[in-house]
Amino acid sequence: MWLSILALAAAIVLAIWLIVYRYRTKKRLRRLIRLIERVNEGDYSIDWSAMKEGDYGILQNELYRTTVKLKEAAEKEREDKQQIKEALADISHQIKTPVTTLWLGLEELSEGAASEERSRLLFRRMKRSCSHISDLVSAVLKLSKLENN
């Protein structure tokens, strides 16, 4: 009879232990899922100091490392986009000078008052301006490819 009672008590203790273990496991998993959801939403300010040893601690450590890498990648992407934006603004400003040179040269040539030597000089300047614009447009295309990749 004592053996039956002892077996029953052991079974009850085992059942309680399994229920508690399962509850704690689910609780830890739900916590990790919430942390992953926060990271996916862009919240990198997670307190990882509550890490415990064991499999869940290892998993939390890996999540922390992934979070740090994602945060760094997001910051680098923001910086890259800002640099591209600044480069495009600079190129836009640089295009104005050769375009102005072209307009002025065309105006002077269209008036027909320029000498042959002056016309050749204007033609060379306009050709350089076209080359400069072509180079700037190539730079814009490269920046566009960088931004899309």
PDB file of C-alpha atoms in Angstrom:
ATOM      1  CA  MET A   1       0.000   0.000   0.000  1.00  0.00           C
ATOM      2  CA  TRP A   2       2.822   2.398   0.827  1.00  0.00           C
ATOM      3  CA  LEU A   3       4.375   1.620  -2.486  1.00  0.00           C
ATOM      4  CA  SER A   4       1.137   2.591  -4.265  1.00  0.00           C
ATOM      5  CA  ILE A   5       0.909   5.833  -2.323  1.00  0.00           C
ATOM      6  CA  LEU A   6       4.579   6.581  -3.037  1.00  0.00           C
ATOM      7  CA  ALA A   7       4.100   5.854  -6.757  1.00  0.00           C
ATOM      8  CA  LEU A   8       0.984   8.044  -6.819  1.00  0.00           C
ATOM      9  CA  ALA A   9       2.831  10.872  -5.027  1.00  0.00           C
ATOM     10  CA  ALA A  10       5.768  10.544  -7.439  1.00  0.00           C
ATOM     11  CA  ALA A  11       3.372  10.662 -10.401  1.00  0.00           C
ATOM     12  CA  ILE A  12       1.659  13.759  -8.990  1.00  0.00           C
ATOM     13  CA  VAL A  13       5.012  15.482  -8.348  1.00  0.00           C
ATOM     14  CA  LEU A  14       6.190  14.540 -11.851  1.00  0.00           C
ATOM     15  CA  ALA A  15       2.952  15.841 -13.377  1.00  0.00           C
ATOM     16  CA  ILE A  16       3.239  19.111 -11.455  1.00  0.00           C
ATOM     17  CA  TRP A  17       6.880  19.448 -12.470  1.00  0.00           C
ATOM     18  CA  LEU A  18       5.995  18.835 -16.135  1.00  0.00           C
ATOM     19  CA  ILE A  19       3.175  21.390 -15.988  1.00  0.00           C
ATOM     20  CA  VAL A  20       5.466  23.988 -14.387  1.00  0.00           C
ATOM     21  CA  TYR A  21       8.286  23.203 -16.824  1.00  0.00           C
ATOM     22  CA  ARG A  22       5.940  23.487 -19.803  1.00  0.00           C
ATOM     23  CA  TYR A  23       4.487  26.748 -18.455  1.00  0.00           C
ATOM     24  CA  ARG A  24       7.964  28.241 -17.983  1.00  0.00           C
ATOM     25  CA  THR A  25       9.037  27.067 -21.426  1.00  0.00           C
ATOM     26  CA  LYS A  26       5.999  28.658 -23.054  1.00  0.00           C
ATOM     27  CA  LYS A  27       6.533  31.828 -21.029  1.00  0.00           C
ATOM     28  CA  ARG A  28      10.166  32.088 -22.164  1.00  0.00           C
ATOM     29  CA  LEU A  29       9.214  31.409 -25.780  1.00  0.00           C
ATOM     30  CA  ARG A  30       6.461  34.046 -25.686  1.00  0.00           C
ATOM     31  CA  ARG A  31       8.984  36.528 -24.251  1.00  0.00           C
ATOM     32  CA  LEU A  32      11.487  35.737 -27.005  1.00  0.00           C
ATOM     33  CA  ILE A  33       8.761  36.051 -29.643  1.00  0.00           C
ATOM     34  CA  ARG A  34       7.806  39.474 -28.268  1.00  0.00           C
ATOM     35  CA  LEU A  35      11.463  40.536 -28.402  1.00  0.00           C
ATOM     36  CA  ILE A  36      11.761  39.367 -32.016  1.00  0.00           C
ATOM     37  CA  GLU A  37       8.560  41.228 -32.906  1.00  0.00           C
ATOM     38  CA  ARG A  38       9.968  44.411 -31.377  1.00  0.00           C
ATOM     39  CA  VAL A  39      13.184  44.031 -33.373  1.00  0.00           C
ATOM     40  CA  ASN A  40      11.172  43.462 -36.560  1.00  0.00           C
ATOM     41  CA  GLU A  41       9.275  46.687 -35.828  1.00  0.00           C
ATOM     42  CA  GLY A  42      12.599  48.562 -35.643  1.00  0.00           C
ATOM     43  CA  ASP A  43      12.848  48.790 -31.850  1.00  0.00           C
ATOM     44  CA  TYR A  44      16.487  48.024 -31.086  1.00  0.00           C
ATOM     45  CA  SER A  45      16.378  49.355 -27.519  1.00  0.00           C
ATOM     46  CA  ILE A  46      15.758  45.978 -25.923  1.00  0.00           C
ATOM     47  CA  ASP A  47      17.166  45.153 -22.488  1.00  0.00           C
ATOM     48  CA  TRP A  48      19.085  41.937 -23.015  1.00  0.00           C
ATOM     49  CA  SER A  49      20.548  41.963 -19.498  1.00  0.00           C
ATOM     50  CA  ALA A  50      18.036  39.389 -18.226  1.00  0.00           C
ATOM     51  CA  MET A  51      19.780  36.609 -20.129  1.00  0.00           C
ATOM     52  CA  LYS A  52      20.002  33.301 -18.335  1.00  0.00           C
ATOM     53  CA  GLU A  53      22.218  30.357 -19.014  1.00  0.00           C
ATOM     54  CA  GLY A  54      21.081  27.375 -20.973  1.00  0.00           C
ATOM     55  CA  ASP A  55      19.465  27.012 -24.382  1.00  0.00           C
ATOM     56  CA  TYR A  56      17.239  30.052 -23.928  1.00  0.00           C
ATOM     57  CA  GLY A  57      20.209  32.154 -22.875  1.00  0.00           C
ATOM     58  CA  ILE A  58      22.105  31.064 -25.970  1.00  0.00           C
ATOM     59  CA  LEU A  59      19.078  31.881 -28.114  1.00  0.00           C
ATOM     60  CA  GLN A  60      18.725  35.291 -26.446  1.00  0.00           C
ATOM     61  CA  ASN A  61      22.426  35.958 -27.016  1.00  0.00           C
ATOM     62  CA  GLU A  62      22.060  35.155 -30.714  1.00  0.00           C
ATOM     63  CA  LEU A  63      18.992  37.405 -30.904  1.00  0.00           C
ATOM     64  CA  TYR A  64      21.005  40.173 -29.295  1.00  0.00           C
ATOM     65  CA  ARG A  65      23.815  39.775 -31.820  1.00  0.00           C
ATOM     66  CA  THR A  66      21.287  39.779 -34.667  1.00  0.00           C
ATOM     67  CA  THR A  67      19.654  42.910 -33.245  1.00  0.00           C
ATOM     68  CA  VAL A  68      22.988  44.721 -33.080  1.00  0.00           C
ATOM     69  CA  LYS A  69      23.767  43.778 -36.688  1.00  0.00           C
ATOM     70  CA  LEU A  70      20.327  44.893 -37.863  1.00  0.00           C
ATOM     71  CA  LYS A  71      20.680  48.190 -36.030  1.00  0.00           C
ATOM     72  CA  GLU A  72      24.110  48.804 -37.563  1.00  0.00           C
ATOM     73  CA  ALA A  73      22.801  47.933 -41.028  1.00  0.00           C
ATOM     74  CA  ALA A  74      19.846  50.305 -40.612  1.00  0.00           C
ATOM     75  CA  GLU A  75      22.148  53.126 -39.482  1.00  0.00           C
ATOM     76  CA  LYS A  76      24.530  52.499 -42.386  1.00  0.00           C
ATOM     77  CA  GLU A  77      21.627  52.513 -44.826  1.00  0.00           C
ATOM     78  CA  ARG A  78      20.414  55.845 -43.432  1.00  0.00           C
ATOM     79  CA  GLU A  79      23.935  57.294 -43.734  1.00  0.00           C
ATOM     80  CA  ASP A  80      24.307  55.962 -47.292  1.00  0.00           C
ATOM     81  CA  LYS A  81      20.982  57.458 -48.323  1.00  0.00           C
ATOM     82  CA  GLN A  82      21.986  60.804 -46.822  1.00  0.00           C
ATOM     83  CA  GLN A  83      25.300  60.722 -48.707  1.00  0.00           C
ATOM     84  CA  ILE A  84      23.519  59.895 -51.956  1.00  0.00           C
ATOM     85  CA  LYS A  85      21.053  62.720 -51.346  1.00  0.00           C
ATOM     86  CA  GLU A  86      23.919  65.164 -50.745  1.00  0.00           C
ATOM     87  CA  ALA A  87      25.796  63.913 -53.822  1.00  0.00           C
ATOM     88  CA  LEU A  88      22.704  64.365 -55.986  1.00  0.00           C
ATOM     89  CA  ALA A  89      22.214  67.897 -54.677  1.00  0.00           C
ATOM     90  CA  ASP A  90      25.880  68.654 -55.419  1.00  0.00           C
ATOM     91  CA  ILE A  91      25.624  67.254 -58.941  1.00  0.00           C
ATOM     92  CA  SER A  92      22.452  69.213 -59.551  1.00  0.00           C
ATOM     93  CA  HIS A  93      24.290  72.377 -58.557  1.00  0.00           C
ATOM     94  CA  GLN A  94      27.299  71.460 -60.741  1.00  0.00           C
ATOM     95  CA  ILE A  95      25.110  70.959 -63.827  1.00  0.00           C
ATOM     96  CA  LYS A  96      23.972  74.592 -63.720  1.00  0.00           C
ATOM     97  CA  THR A  97      27.386  76.009 -64.664  1.00  0.00           C
ATOM     98  CA  PRO A  98      27.916  74.083 -67.914  1.00  0.00           C
ATOM     99  CA  VAL A  99      24.280  74.618 -68.913  1.00  0.00           C
ATOM    100  CA  THR A 100      24.717  78.356 -68.397  1.00  0.00           C
ATOM    101  CA  THR A 101      27.889  78.243 -70.496  1.00  0.00           C
ATOM    102  CA  LEU A 102      25.973  76.488 -73.269  1.00  0.00           C
ATOM    103  CA  TRP A 103      23.132  79.022 -73.209  1.00  0.00           C
ATOM    104  CA  LEU A 104      25.477  81.982 -73.282  1.00  0.00           C
ATOM    105  CA  GLY A 105      27.520  80.464 -76.105  1.00  0.00           C
ATOM    106  CA  LEU A 106      24.393  79.670 -78.118  1.00  0.00           C
ATOM    107  CA  GLU A 107      23.093  83.207 -77.642  1.00  0.00           C
ATOM    108  CA  GLU A 108      26.345  84.740 -78.807  1.00  0.00           C
ATOM    109  CA  LEU A 109      26.588  82.391 -81.802  1.00  0.00           C
ATOM    110  CA  SER A 110      22.969  82.951 -82.777  1.00  0.00           C
ATOM    111  CA  GLU A 111      23.486  86.710 -82.885  1.00  0.00           C
ATOM    112  CA  GLY A 112      26.118  86.142 -85.556  1.00  0.00           C
ATOM    113  CA  ALA A 113      28.330  88.945 -84.286  1.00  0.00           C
ATOM    114  CA  ALA A 114      31.145  86.679 -83.087  1.00  0.00           C
ATOM    115  CA  SER A 115      34.347  86.477 -85.116  1.00  0.00           C
ATOM    116  CA  GLU A 116      35.562  83.156 -86.485  1.00  0.00           C
ATOM    117  CA  GLU A 117      38.143  82.869 -83.726  1.00  0.00           C
ATOM    118  CA  ARG A 118      35.562  83.768 -81.070  1.00  0.00           C
ATOM    119  CA  SER A 119      33.163  81.197 -82.556  1.00  0.00           C
ATOM    120  CA  ARG A 120      35.823  78.468 -82.314  1.00  0.00           C
ATOM    121  CA  LEU A 121      36.504  79.429 -78.691  1.00  0.00           C
ATOM    122  CA  LEU A 122      32.781  79.321 -77.870  1.00  0.00           C
ATOM    123  CA  PHE A 123      32.479  75.983 -79.664  1.00  0.00           C
ATOM    124  CA  ARG A 124      35.328  74.477 -77.586  1.00  0.00           C
ATOM    125  CA  ARG A 125      33.782  75.778 -74.347  1.00  0.00           C
ATOM    126  CA  MET A 126      30.399  74.410 -75.312  1.00  0.00           C
ATOM    127  CA  LYS A 127      31.941  71.048 -76.188  1.00  0.00           C
ATOM    128  CA  ARG A 128      33.689  70.923 -72.776  1.00  0.00           C
ATOM    129  CA  SER A 129      30.419  71.856 -71.088  1.00  0.00           C
ATOM    130  CA  CYS A 130      28.612  69.037 -72.907  1.00  0.00           C
ATOM    131  CA  SER A 131      31.341  66.618 -71.831  1.00  0.00           C
ATOM    132  CA  HIS A 132      31.057  67.850 -68.244  1.00  0.00           C
ATOM    133  CA  ILE A 133      27.269  67.413 -68.296  1.00  0.00           C
ATOM    134  CA  SER A 134      27.712  63.912 -69.722  1.00  0.00           C
ATOM    135  CA  ASP A 135      30.091  63.026 -66.867  1.00  0.00           C
ATOM    136  CA  LEU A 136      27.659  64.407 -64.296  1.00  0.00           C
ATOM    137  CA  VAL A 137      24.757  62.459 -65.803  1.00  0.00           C
ATOM    138  CA  SER A 138      26.882  59.293 -65.627  1.00  0.00           C
ATOM    139  CA  ALA A 139      27.530  60.020 -61.950  1.00  0.00           C
ATOM    140  CA  VAL A 140      23.796  60.441 -61.355  1.00  0.00           C
ATOM    141  CA  LEU A 141      23.125  57.091 -63.038  1.00  0.00           C
ATOM    142  CA  LYS A 142      25.757  55.395 -60.871  1.00  0.00           C
ATOM    143  CA  LEU A 143      24.261  56.927 -57.737  1.00  0.00           C
ATOM    144  CA  SER A 144      20.846  55.759 -58.834  1.00  0.00           C
ATOM    145  CA  LYS A 145      22.132  52.203 -59.250  1.00  0.00           C
ATOM    146  CA  LEU A 146      23.763  52.351 -55.812  1.00  0.00           C
ATOM    147  CA  GLU A 147      20.551  53.592 -54.264  1.00  0.00           C
ATOM    148  CA  ASN A 148      18.497  50.830 -55.891  1.00  0.00           C
ATOM    149  CA  ASN A 149      20.918  48.099 -54.852  1.00  0.00           C
TER     150      ASN A 149
END
